[in-house]
Coordinates of C-alpha atoms in Angstrom, one line a residue:
Chain A
M278 CA 4.3 195.6 77.6
A279 CA 7.8 194.3 79.3
K280 CA 8.4 191.6 79.7
I281 CA 8.8 190.4 83.4
L282 CA 10.7 188.1 84.8
E283 CA 9.8 185.6 88.3
F284 CA 12.0 187.8 90.2
E285 CA 10.9 191.0 89.6
E286 CA 6.9 189.8 89.9
P287 CA 7.0 191.2 94.1
I288 CA 9.0 194.9 92.9
K289 CA 6.5 194.5 89.8
E290 CA 3.2 194.1 92.9
L291 CA 4.7 197.0 94.5
Y292 CA 4.7 199.5 91.8
D293 CA 1.8 198.0 90.7
K294 CA 0.5 199.2 93.9
I295 CA 1.3 202.9 93.9
D296 CA 0.1 203.0 90.2
Q297 CA -3.1 202.1 91.6
L298 CA -3.3 204.6 94.6
K299 CA -2.0 207.4 91.9
L300 CA -5.2 207.2 89.9
L301 CA -7.1 206.7 93.3
S302 CA -5.2 210.4 95.1
K303 CA -6.0 211.5 91.1
D304 CA -10.0 211.3 90.9
G305 CA -10.5 211.6 95.8
K306 CA -10.1 214.0 97.8
I307 CA -8.1 212.0 99.8
D308 CA -3.9 212.5 100.5
L309 CA -2.3 209.6 99.8
D310 CA 1.2 211.4 98.6
S311 CA 3.2 210.2 102.2
E312 CA 1.7 206.3 101.7
I313 CA 2.7 206.5 98.0
N314 CA 6.2 207.6 99.0
K315 CA 6.9 205.0 101.8
I316 CA 5.3 202.0 99.2
E317 CA 7.6 204.0 96.9
K318 CA 10.3 203.3 98.9
R319 CA 9.8 199.9 100.2
A320 CA 9.4 199.4 96.2
E321 CA 13.6 200.8 96.1
S322 CA 14.9 198.9 98.7
L323 CA 13.0 195.5 98.2
K324 CA 14.7 195.8 94.7
K325 CA 17.8 196.6 95.8
D326 CA 17.6 193.4 98.4
I327 CA 16.6 191.2 95.0
F328 CA 19.1 192.5 93.1
S329 CA 21.6 192.9 94.7
D330 CA 21.4 189.2 95.5
L331 CA 20.9 187.2 91.6
T332 CA 21.3 183.3 91.3
P333 CA 23.7 182.8 88.3
H334 CA 20.3 182.2 86.3
Q335 CA 18.8 184.6 87.1
I336 CA 21.4 186.6 85.8
V337 CA 21.3 184.8 82.4
Q338 CA 17.9 185.6 82.4
I339 CA 18.2 189.3 82.5
A340 CA 21.3 189.0 79.9
R341 CA 18.2 187.4 77.5
H342 CA 15.8 189.7 78.7
P343 CA 14.2 190.4 75.1
N344 CA 13.8 195.2 76.9
R345 CA 17.5 194.9 77.0
P346 CA 19.2 198.1 74.9
D347 CA 20.1 196.2 72.4
T348 CA 23.4 197.5 69.6
T349 CA 21.8 199.9 67.3
S350 CA 20.1 202.1 70.4
L351 CA 22.9 202.1 72.8
A352 CA 24.7 203.4 69.3
R353 CA 22.2 206.6 68.8
L354 CA 22.1 207.3 72.1
I355 CA 26.0 207.2 72.9
C356 CA 26.9 208.7 69.8
D357 CA 26.4 212.1 68.6
R358 CA 26.4 210.3 65.1
F359 CA 26.4 207.1 64.0
T360 CA 27.0 205.7 60.5
Q361 CA 26.3 202.2 59.6
L362 CA 27.9 200.9 57.4
Y363 CA 26.5 197.4 55.2
G364 CA 28.0 194.0 53.5
D365 CA 30.7 192.1 53.9
R366 CA 31.1 192.5 50.0
L367 CA 30.9 188.1 49.1
Y368 CA 27.8 187.1 49.4
R369 CA 25.1 189.2 50.7
D370 CA 24.1 191.8 54.3
D371 CA 24.3 189.6 57.8
P372 CA 21.0 191.2 59.7
S373 CA 22.6 190.1 62.7
I374 CA 25.9 191.7 62.8
V375 CA 25.3 195.8 62.8
G376 CA 28.5 198.0 61.8
G377 CA 29.3 201.8 61.5
I378 CA 31.3 205.2 62.0
G379 CA 30.0 207.2 64.8
M380 CA 30.9 209.9 66.0
I381 CA 31.0 211.1 70.7
G382 CA 32.4 214.5 71.5
S383 CA 35.1 214.6 69.6
Q384 CA 36.4 211.1 69.1
R385 CA 35.1 208.5 65.9
I386 CA 34.7 204.6 66.8
M387 CA 33.9 202.8 64.8
L388 CA 31.2 200.2 65.9
I389 CA 30.2 196.5 65.2
G390 CA 27.9 194.4 66.9
H391 CA 25.7 191.4 67.1
Q392 CA 22.2 193.0 66.8
K393 CA 18.8 191.4 68.1
G394 CA 15.1 192.3 68.8
H395 CA 13.2 192.7 70.4
D396 CA 9.7 191.1 69.5
T397 CA 9.2 188.4 67.1
K398 CA 9.3 190.4 64.1
E399 CA 12.6 191.1 65.4
N400 CA 13.5 189.3 65.9
I401 CA 13.5 186.7 63.1
Y402 CA 14.6 189.4 60.6
R403 CA 17.6 189.6 63.3
N404 CA 17.7 185.4 63.4
F405 CA 17.9 186.2 66.7
G406 CA 21.5 187.9 66.6
M407 CA 23.4 184.6 65.6
P408 CA 25.3 185.4 62.6
H409 CA 26.5 182.7 59.7
P410 CA 29.5 183.9 58.0
E411 CA 28.9 186.6 56.0
G412 CA 28.5 188.4 59.4
Y413 CA 31.6 187.4 60.7
R414 CA 33.8 188.9 58.1
K415 CA 31.7 191.9 57.5
A416 CA 33.3 192.5 60.9
L417 CA 35.8 191.8 60.4
R418 CA 35.5 194.6 57.1
L419 CA 34.8 196.8 59.0
M420 CA 37.6 196.3 61.1
K421 CA 40.0 196.0 58.7
L422 CA 38.6 199.5 57.1
A423 CA 39.3 201.9 60.2
E424 CA 42.7 200.6 61.0
K425 CA 43.6 201.5 57.0
F426 CA 42.4 205.0 59.2
G427 CA 43.2 205.0 62.5
I428 CA 39.7 205.2 63.7
P429 CA 39.9 202.9 67.5
I430 CA 36.9 200.0 67.5
V431 CA 34.0 199.3 70.0
T432 CA 32.0 196.0 69.7
F433 CA 28.7 195.7 71.8
I434 CA 29.1 191.3 72.1
D435 CA 24.7 189.9 73.1
T436 CA 24.6 186.5 70.9
P437 CA 22.8 183.7 72.1
G438 CA 26.3 182.2 68.9
A439 CA 26.9 182.2 65.8
Y440 CA 24.1 180.1 64.2
P441 CA 23.7 176.5 63.4
G442 CA 22.5 176.3 60.5
L443 CA 22.9 174.5 56.9
E444 CA 24.3 177.1 54.8
A445 CA 26.5 178.8 57.8
E446 CA 28.3 175.5 57.2
E447 CA 28.0 175.3 53.7
R448 CA 29.3 179.0 53.9
G449 CA 31.8 178.6 55.8
Q450 CA 31.0 179.7 59.8
A451 CA 34.1 178.3 61.4
E452 CA 36.2 179.3 58.8
A453 CA 35.3 183.1 59.4
I454 CA 35.6 182.6 62.8
A455 CA 38.9 181.8 62.9
R456 CA 39.4 184.3 61.2
N457 CA 38.6 186.8 63.1
L458 CA 40.1 185.5 65.8
R459 CA 44.1 186.0 64.5
E460 CA 43.2 188.8 62.1
M461 CA 41.8 190.4 65.7
V462 CA 44.7 189.9 67.0
G463 CA 46.4 192.2 64.8
I464 CA 44.3 195.5 63.8
K465 CA 46.8 198.2 64.5
V466 CA 44.0 200.2 66.2
P467 CA 43.3 200.0 69.4
I468 CA 39.8 197.1 70.5
V469 CA 37.1 197.4 73.5
S470 CA 35.1 195.5 74.2
F471 CA 31.4 195.8 75.8
V472 CA 29.6 192.3 76.4
I473 CA 26.2 194.2 76.2
G474 CA 24.2 190.8 76.7
E475 CA 25.1 187.4 76.9
G476 CA 28.4 187.0 74.9
G477 CA 27.4 182.7 73.5
S478 CA 30.7 180.7 72.7
G479 CA 32.8 181.5 69.7
G480 CA 30.4 183.1 68.3
A481 CA 30.7 186.0 70.8
L482 CA 34.5 185.6 70.9
A483 CA 34.3 186.4 66.7
I484 CA 34.5 189.4 67.7
G485 CA 35.5 189.6 71.1
V486 CA 39.8 189.5 70.9
S487 CA 40.3 193.0 71.7
D488 CA 42.0 194.7 74.5
C489 CA 40.0 195.0 77.1
I490 CA 36.8 193.7 77.5
F491 CA 33.4 195.2 79.5
M492 CA 30.8 193.1 81.4
M493 CA 27.5 194.5 81.7
Q494 CA 26.9 193.9 85.3
Y495 CA 24.1 191.5 84.7
S496 CA 25.7 190.4 81.3
V497 CA 26.9 186.9 81.0
Y498 CA 30.2 185.0 78.7
S499 CA 30.6 182.0 78.0
V500 CA 31.4 179.1 76.4
I501 CA 28.3 177.5 75.6
S502 CA 25.1 177.9 76.7
P503 CA 23.8 176.7 79.8
E504 CA 21.0 174.5 78.6
G505 CA 23.8 173.4 75.4
C506 CA 25.7 172.2 78.6
A507 CA 22.9 170.8 80.4
S508 CA 22.6 167.7 78.1
I509 CA 25.4 167.1 76.8
L510 CA 27.0 167.7 80.4
F511 CA 24.1 166.2 82.7
R512 CA 22.6 164.4 80.6
D513 CA 19.2 166.8 81.3
A514 CA 18.1 170.0 79.4
K515 CA 16.1 171.0 82.7
K516 CA 19.2 170.8 84.2
S517 CA 20.3 173.9 83.1
E518 CA 20.5 176.4 86.7
D519 CA 23.0 173.5 87.8
A520 CA 24.6 174.5 84.3
S521 CA 24.4 178.5 85.2
K522 CA 26.8 177.7 88.5
S523 CA 29.3 175.7 87.5
L524 CA 30.4 177.6 84.4
K525 CA 31.1 180.4 86.1
L526 CA 30.3 182.3 83.1
T527 CA 28.3 186.5 85.3
A528 CA 30.5 189.6 85.5
P529 CA 32.2 189.5 89.0
D530 CA 33.2 185.6 87.7
V531 CA 34.0 185.8 83.9
V532 CA 36.6 188.6 85.9
K533 CA 38.7 187.3 88.9
L534 CA 39.2 184.7 85.2
G535 CA 41.0 186.7 83.7
V536 CA 39.0 187.0 81.2
A537 CA 37.3 190.8 81.4
D538 CA 38.2 193.6 82.5
S539 CA 36.2 195.5 84.3
I540 CA 32.6 195.0 85.3
I541 CA 30.0 198.6 84.3
E542 CA 27.4 198.7 86.2
E543 CA 23.5 198.3 85.4
P544 CA 21.3 201.3 86.8
L545 CA 19.2 199.8 89.6
G546 CA 16.4 197.0 88.5
G547 CA 18.8 196.0 85.8
S548 CA 19.7 197.6 82.0
H549 CA 15.9 197.1 80.7
N550 CA 14.8 199.3 82.9
N551 CA 16.6 202.4 82.2
W552 CA 18.8 202.7 78.5
E553 CA 19.6 205.8 78.9
G554 CA 21.3 205.2 82.6
T555 CA 23.5 202.1 80.8
A556 CA 24.1 204.5 77.4
D557 CA 25.8 207.2 79.8
S558 CA 28.2 205.0 81.3
M559 CA 29.4 203.4 78.8
K560 CA 30.0 206.3 76.9
K561 CA 31.7 207.5 79.9
H562 CA 34.3 204.8 81.4
L563 CA 34.6 204.2 76.9
L564 CA 36.0 207.7 76.4
E565 CA 37.8 207.0 79.8
I566 CA 39.6 203.8 78.5
L567 CA 40.0 205.2 75.0
K568 CA 41.9 208.2 76.2
S569 CA 44.3 205.6 77.6
F570 CA 45.1 203.8 74.2
I571 CA 46.1 206.9 72.6
K572 CA 49.6 207.1 74.2
K573 CA 49.8 203.7 73.0
D574 CA 52.0 203.1 69.7
P575 CA 50.6 200.5 67.5
D576 CA 53.2 197.7 68.4
T577 CA 52.5 198.2 72.3
L578 CA 49.1 198.3 71.3
I579 CA 49.4 194.7 69.8
E580 CA 52.1 192.6 71.8
D581 CA 50.1 193.3 75.0
R582 CA 47.2 192.4 73.7
Y583 CA 49.0 189.3 72.6
T584 CA 50.0 188.9 75.6
K585 CA 46.8 189.7 77.6
F586 CA 45.3 186.2 76.3
R587 CA 48.5 184.7 75.7
R588 CA 48.3 184.7 80.0
I589 CA 44.8 183.0 79.7
G590 CA 44.8 179.2 81.7
S591 CA 45.4 176.6 83.8
F592 CA 47.2 174.0 83.9
I593 CA 50.0 171.5 86.1
S594 CA 53.4 171.0 85.0
S595 CA 55.4 169.4 86.6
Chain B
M151 CA 47.8 140.3 98.0
S152 CA 45.3 137.0 98.8
I153 CA 43.7 134.0 96.7
L154 CA 40.6 135.7 97.1
D155 CA 41.3 139.4 96.3
W156 CA 43.4 137.8 92.2
F157 CA 40.3 135.8 91.7
D158 CA 37.9 139.8 92.1
K159 CA 40.3 140.8 89.9
K160 CA 40.1 138.5 87.5
K161 CA 36.0 138.8 87.4
K162 CA 36.6 142.4 86.9
K163 CA 38.7 141.7 83.8
V164 CA 35.9 139.9 82.3
K165 CA 33.4 141.9 83.5
S166 CA 33.6 144.6 82.2
T167 CA 35.5 144.4 78.8
D168 CA 33.9 146.0 75.9
K169 CA 35.7 142.5 73.0
L170 CA 36.2 144.7 70.3
N171 CA 37.8 147.8 71.8
I172 CA 40.9 146.4 74.1
P173 CA 44.3 146.6 72.6
G174 CA 45.0 143.6 72.2
N175 CA 42.1 142.3 70.5
L176 CA 42.5 140.5 67.9
W177 CA 39.3 141.5 65.2
L178 CA 38.5 144.7 64.3
N179 CA 34.9 145.5 62.7
C180 CA 34.9 148.6 61.2
P181 CA 32.3 150.8 62.2
K182 CA 30.8 151.4 58.7
C183 CA 30.8 149.3 56.9
S184 CA 30.8 146.2 59.5
E185 CA 33.3 143.7 57.7
V186 CA 35.2 142.3 60.8
S187 CA 39.6 142.2 59.9
F188 CA 42.4 141.0 60.9
R189 CA 44.7 143.7 63.9
K190 CA 47.6 143.2 62.9
D191 CA 46.1 143.2 58.7
L192 CA 44.0 146.8 59.7
E193 CA 47.8 148.1 61.3
N194 CA 49.8 147.0 58.3
N195 CA 47.0 148.8 56.1
M196 CA 47.5 152.2 58.5
M197 CA 44.2 151.7 60.2
V198 CA 42.5 151.6 57.4
C199 CA 39.0 149.7 56.0
M200 CA 40.2 147.0 53.5
S201 CA 36.9 146.7 52.4
C202 CA 35.3 150.0 51.9
G203 CA 38.4 153.0 52.6
H204 CA 37.1 154.1 56.2
H205 CA 39.8 155.6 59.0
F206 CA 39.6 154.3 62.2
R207 CA 40.0 157.1 64.4
I208 CA 43.9 156.7 65.6
S209 CA 46.3 157.8 68.6
P210 CA 48.9 160.1 68.4
Q211 CA 51.4 157.2 68.8
Q212 CA 50.5 156.0 64.8
R213 CA 49.5 159.1 63.5
I214 CA 53.6 159.1 63.7
A215 CA 54.2 156.2 63.0
Y216 CA 52.4 156.6 60.0
T217 CA 53.7 159.5 59.5
F218 CA 57.2 160.8 59.9
D219 CA 60.7 159.4 59.8
T220 CA 61.5 156.9 62.0
D221 CA 62.1 157.3 65.9
S222 CA 62.5 160.9 65.1
F223 CA 59.6 162.3 66.8
D224 CA 61.2 164.2 70.7
E225 CA 57.8 164.9 72.0
H226 CA 57.0 169.0 74.1
D227 CA 55.7 169.8 77.3
G228 CA 54.3 166.1 77.7
D229 CA 54.2 166.8 82.0
L230 CA 51.3 168.7 81.2
E231 CA 48.2 168.1 83.4
P232 CA 44.8 169.8 83.1
T233 CA 43.5 170.6 86.7
D234 CA 39.8 172.0 87.7
F235 CA 40.6 175.3 88.6
L236 CA 36.6 176.5 88.5
D237 CA 35.0 173.1 90.4
F238 CA 33.2 172.2 88.0
V239 CA 30.7 169.9 88.8
D240 CA 28.3 168.2 86.0
T241 CA 27.5 164.0 85.9
E242 CA 30.0 164.0 88.7
P243 CA 33.5 166.4 89.4
Y244 CA 35.9 167.6 86.7
V245 CA 38.2 166.8 89.0
K246 CA 37.3 162.4 89.1
R247 CA 37.2 163.2 84.9
I248 CA 40.7 163.6 84.7
Q249 CA 41.5 161.4 87.2
K250 CA 39.6 158.5 85.7
T251 CA 40.6 160.1 82.2
K252 CA 43.7 159.4 82.6
K253 CA 43.4 155.3 84.6
K254 CA 41.6 154.2 81.6
T255 CA 43.8 155.5 78.7
D256 CA 47.1 155.6 80.8
K257 CA 47.4 159.4 78.8
C258 CA 48.1 163.1 80.7
E259 CA 46.0 165.2 77.5
A260 CA 44.1 165.7 74.2
I261 CA 47.3 166.3 72.6
V262 CA 50.6 165.2 72.0
T263 CA 52.8 167.7 70.3
G264 CA 56.6 167.6 69.8
T265 CA 59.2 167.9 67.2
A266 CA 59.2 164.7 64.4
A267 CA 61.2 164.6 60.9
L268 CA 59.8 164.5 57.5
N269 CA 61.6 162.9 54.7
G270 CA 65.0 164.0 56.7
K271 CA 63.8 167.3 57.0
K272 CA 62.7 169.0 61.0
V273 CA 59.1 170.1 61.9
N274 CA 56.2 171.6 64.6
V275 CA 53.8 168.8 65.2
G276 CA 50.6 168.7 67.3
I277 CA 48.3 165.7 67.4
M278 CA 45.2 165.8 69.2
D279 CA 43.7 163.2 70.7
F280 CA 39.5 162.2 69.9
S281 CA 39.9 159.4 73.4
Y282 CA 41.4 162.4 75.9
M283 CA 37.9 163.4 76.7
G284 CA 36.6 163.8 73.2
G285 CA 39.7 166.0 72.6
S286 CA 39.4 168.6 73.6
M287 CA 40.8 171.6 73.9
G288 CA 41.7 173.0 77.3
A289 CA 43.7 174.8 79.0
V290 CA 46.4 172.3 78.0
V291 CA 46.0 172.1 74.6
G292 CA 45.3 175.7 74.4
E293 CA 49.5 175.8 75.8
K294 CA 50.5 172.9 74.0
L295 CA 50.0 174.3 71.3
T296 CA 50.7 177.6 72.2
R297 CA 54.3 176.9 73.5
L298 CA 54.3 174.6 69.6
I299 CA 53.7 177.3 66.9
E300 CA 55.6 180.0 68.7
K301 CA 57.9 177.8 69.2
S302 CA 58.4 177.9 64.8
V303 CA 57.5 181.7 65.3
N304 CA 61.2 181.3 66.8
D305 CA 62.9 178.6 64.6
K306 CA 60.4 179.1 60.9
L307 CA 60.1 175.3 61.5
P308 CA 56.9 174.6 60.3
V309 CA 54.1 173.9 62.3
I310 CA 51.3 170.5 61.2
V311 CA 48.5 169.9 63.4
F312 CA 47.1 167.1 63.1
T313 CA 43.2 167.4 64.7
M314 CA 40.4 165.6 66.0
S315 CA 38.3 167.2 68.3
G316 CA 34.7 167.5 69.5
G317 CA 35.6 171.5 71.0
A318 CA 35.9 173.5 73.5
R319 CA 35.8 171.2 77.0
M320 CA 33.6 172.5 78.4
Q321 CA 34.6 172.0 82.8
E322 CA 37.0 175.1 81.4
G323 CA 34.7 177.2 81.1
I324 CA 36.0 180.7 79.2
V325 CA 38.4 179.6 79.8
S326 CA 38.3 177.2 77.4
L327 CA 36.9 179.3 74.9
M328 CA 39.9 181.6 75.1
Q329 CA 42.8 178.8 73.6
M330 CA 40.6 180.2 70.9
A331 CA 41.9 183.5 70.9
K332 CA 45.5 181.9 72.4
T333 CA 45.9 179.7 69.9
S334 CA 44.6 182.0 66.6
A335 CA 46.7 184.9 68.2
A336 CA 50.3 182.1 67.9
L337 CA 48.3 182.0 64.0
S338 CA 48.6 185.0 63.6
R339 CA 52.2 185.8 64.6
L340 CA 53.4 182.2 62.7
N341 CA 52.2 184.4 59.8
Q342 CA 53.6 187.3 59.7
E343 CA 56.5 184.8 60.2
R344 CA 55.6 183.2 56.9
V345 CA 56.4 180.4 58.6
L346 CA 55.2 176.9 57.0
Y347 CA 51.2 176.0 59.0
I348 CA 49.6 173.0 57.6
S349 CA 46.6 171.7 59.5
V350 CA 44.9 168.5 59.1
L351 CA 41.7 167.6 60.4
C352 CA 40.9 164.1 60.7
D353 CA 37.8 162.9 62.0
P354 CA 36.4 164.4 64.4
T355 CA 37.2 167.9 64.2
T356 CA 34.1 170.7 65.2
G357 CA 33.2 172.9 67.3
G358 CA 36.2 175.3 69.0
T359 CA 38.5 174.2 67.4
S360 CA 38.0 173.8 64.6
A361 CA 36.8 177.9 65.0
S362 CA 40.4 178.6 64.9
F363 CA 43.6 176.8 64.8
A364 CA 42.1 173.6 62.8
M365 CA 41.1 176.1 59.8
L366 CA 44.0 178.2 59.5
G367 CA 46.1 176.7 58.0
D368 CA 48.0 177.9 55.0
V369 CA 46.8 174.7 52.9
Q370 CA 44.1 172.8 54.2
I371 CA 44.1 169.1 54.4
A372 CA 41.1 165.7 55.1
E373 CA 41.1 162.8 55.7
P374 CA 38.7 161.0 53.8
G375 CA 34.5 161.3 55.0
A376 CA 36.5 163.3 58.4
L377 CA 33.6 165.1 60.6
I378 CA 35.3 169.7 60.1
S379 CA 32.2 171.2 61.7
F380 CA 31.5 174.5 63.5
A381 CA 27.9 173.0 65.2
G382 CA 27.4 168.8 64.8
P383 CA 24.5 167.3 62.5
R384 CA 22.7 166.7 65.7
V385 CA 21.8 170.6 66.8
I386 CA 21.5 171.7 63.4
E387 CA 18.7 169.2 62.7
Q388 CA 17.4 170.7 65.8
T389 CA 17.7 173.9 65.0
I390 CA 16.2 173.8 61.1
K391 CA 14.1 170.5 62.3
Q392 CA 15.2 169.0 59.7
K393 CA 17.2 166.0 58.0
L394 CA 20.7 166.6 56.8
P395 CA 21.8 166.4 53.1
A396 CA 23.6 163.1 52.7
G397 CA 27.5 163.4 53.6
F398 CA 26.2 167.3 54.7
Q399 CA 29.5 168.6 56.3
R400 CA 32.3 165.7 55.5
A401 CA 35.9 166.2 54.2
E402 CA 34.5 166.1 50.7
F403 CA 32.0 168.4 51.1
L404 CA 34.1 170.8 52.2
L405 CA 35.9 170.2 49.7
E406 CA 33.3 171.3 47.9
H407 CA 33.1 173.9 49.1
G408 CA 35.6 175.5 48.7
M409 CA 36.8 175.3 53.1
V410 CA 39.9 172.9 52.3
D411 CA 43.1 172.0 49.5
M412 CA 42.0 168.4 49.4
V413 CA 41.3 165.5 51.1
V414 CA 43.6 163.1 51.3
E415 CA 44.5 159.1 51.8
R416 CA 45.6 158.3 55.1
K417 CA 48.9 156.3 52.9
K418 CA 49.5 159.2 50.7
L419 CA 49.6 161.6 53.1
R420 CA 53.0 161.6 54.0
D421 CA 53.8 162.2 50.8
M422 CA 52.2 164.6 50.1
L423 CA 53.3 166.7 53.3
I424 CA 57.0 166.0 52.3
N425 CA 55.3 167.5 48.4
I426 CA 54.3 170.5 50.2
V427 CA 56.7 171.2 52.7
S428 CA 59.3 170.9 50.3
I429 CA 57.6 173.5 47.7
L430 CA 56.3 176.3 50.5
D431 CA 58.9 176.2 53.6
Y432 CA 60.8 179.3 52.5
N433 CA 63.8 179.1 54.6
E434 CA 66.4 177.5 52.7
D435 CA 69.4 176.9 55.7
S436 CA 66.6 175.3 58.3
Y437 CA 67.3 171.9 55.7
G438 CA 69.6 169.5 57.4

């Protein structure tokens, strides 16, 4: 049973009504088609209304929706072939980050992304998409592999953050993230990132130092979770709604701040209601941007990547 | 000013005083062993507790005095100041917080950068300051550090950065997160140019600061007892619902786990830096 968010309930009520009417018209002699049609239209326009006026807090909820398409599912929908590769060659394979080689038509890609689950069991296995250092080290290993064979890198960002745990600290969570940031800047193949759900802090950035960053319409990207921000700065964990607003974490804000490059529209009602539609438009954007990188030589690519991050930040200078 | 104003001012001063913290106070007590020491004695001991060896948190000016050649420090970019580009409001607007912090600390940001001499050898230096908004990294810290590193990419002088920071500055949102990428990008260039970078990890170095430039030193030195971590101990305890072992995430723990090269007492740091620079700084021409 799909999870229904609070603000989606009026839409669901209408769809429930449509289902009931359809059932009635099936076994009865009454023709309810025009009635059903009317309600369907109403449901669509209600959906449009609700989704065109979401608060940052509501967008955070969509970004974290358990039915949102995950990295592996999107990889299989976008690629004609996708083969996963495992392990960091140092400690273990981290199921919170997946990666592998794939083909889209004649385009080769190395796809790496955070992996969340859709239910509790999956999420425990995937550690809710919160990687340990070995996840980041696996990601870097795969990026170097892609560089060696001249394959563009595509990353899918979807994590609450790097895992704050005892073993993660022992094995150097900070070092693993830091190293990825430094190494990604110098990778000699194009890197394209999609924030597909939750872009949580350093744990997200560690696979996000890219030439082009797309944000899905209802994804978020933030320095800290609204809950974390609320408890630290607002001194009240219940103020996460206010924090979502203050942090400017929605796609339009992140683009405005010069961090993300553009927004990919989601199917009406959000990606969690239409995985295929989501994958289709991601694929279209991906192929287009990869085409534009073909002409760039590695030095220009790296120079432009450097400049992209070098420019971010405002300050006063007297 | 009327005589009444004068009384008002006097009254306020007495009321707001935290006896153990105001500069000029004669006595200080050690946060670790509670030993009360004469401030002058502590200063003569580089702000290290005579009884238990605890390293007090100190200002950039103190670090410069303890580490580099006398009067050799030449500050860069001291005019950069933060701005509230997100119109961020938590318990108070960020713009107010900036004004208040400046008034309280008489500082413009959480880092001081410049060039100094280390036993006659020029080095580019960045020193973070925990007293300014917890040493948090926003656009100014990112920019000053990046300029410092880029300067070294050009003049090939070794870079020494003292880290002391709670992490990224939340009031600058995603832009503060991107300073991690920006500074690390600059370090990637420095690395390519084979210029020496020494990171001195001081108490505390956590979050976005540790997960970027702090952990990227060619040589990593930690001050004794410094808390160095990605996630703070409280967050971890809440996540795993367990008490953490003693000494977890302290400098000595990191040494044991292979995350730093050495733990060096403040008194011995200058000599150690001179030693490392003399061996690893490959460009002989830059001496003098």
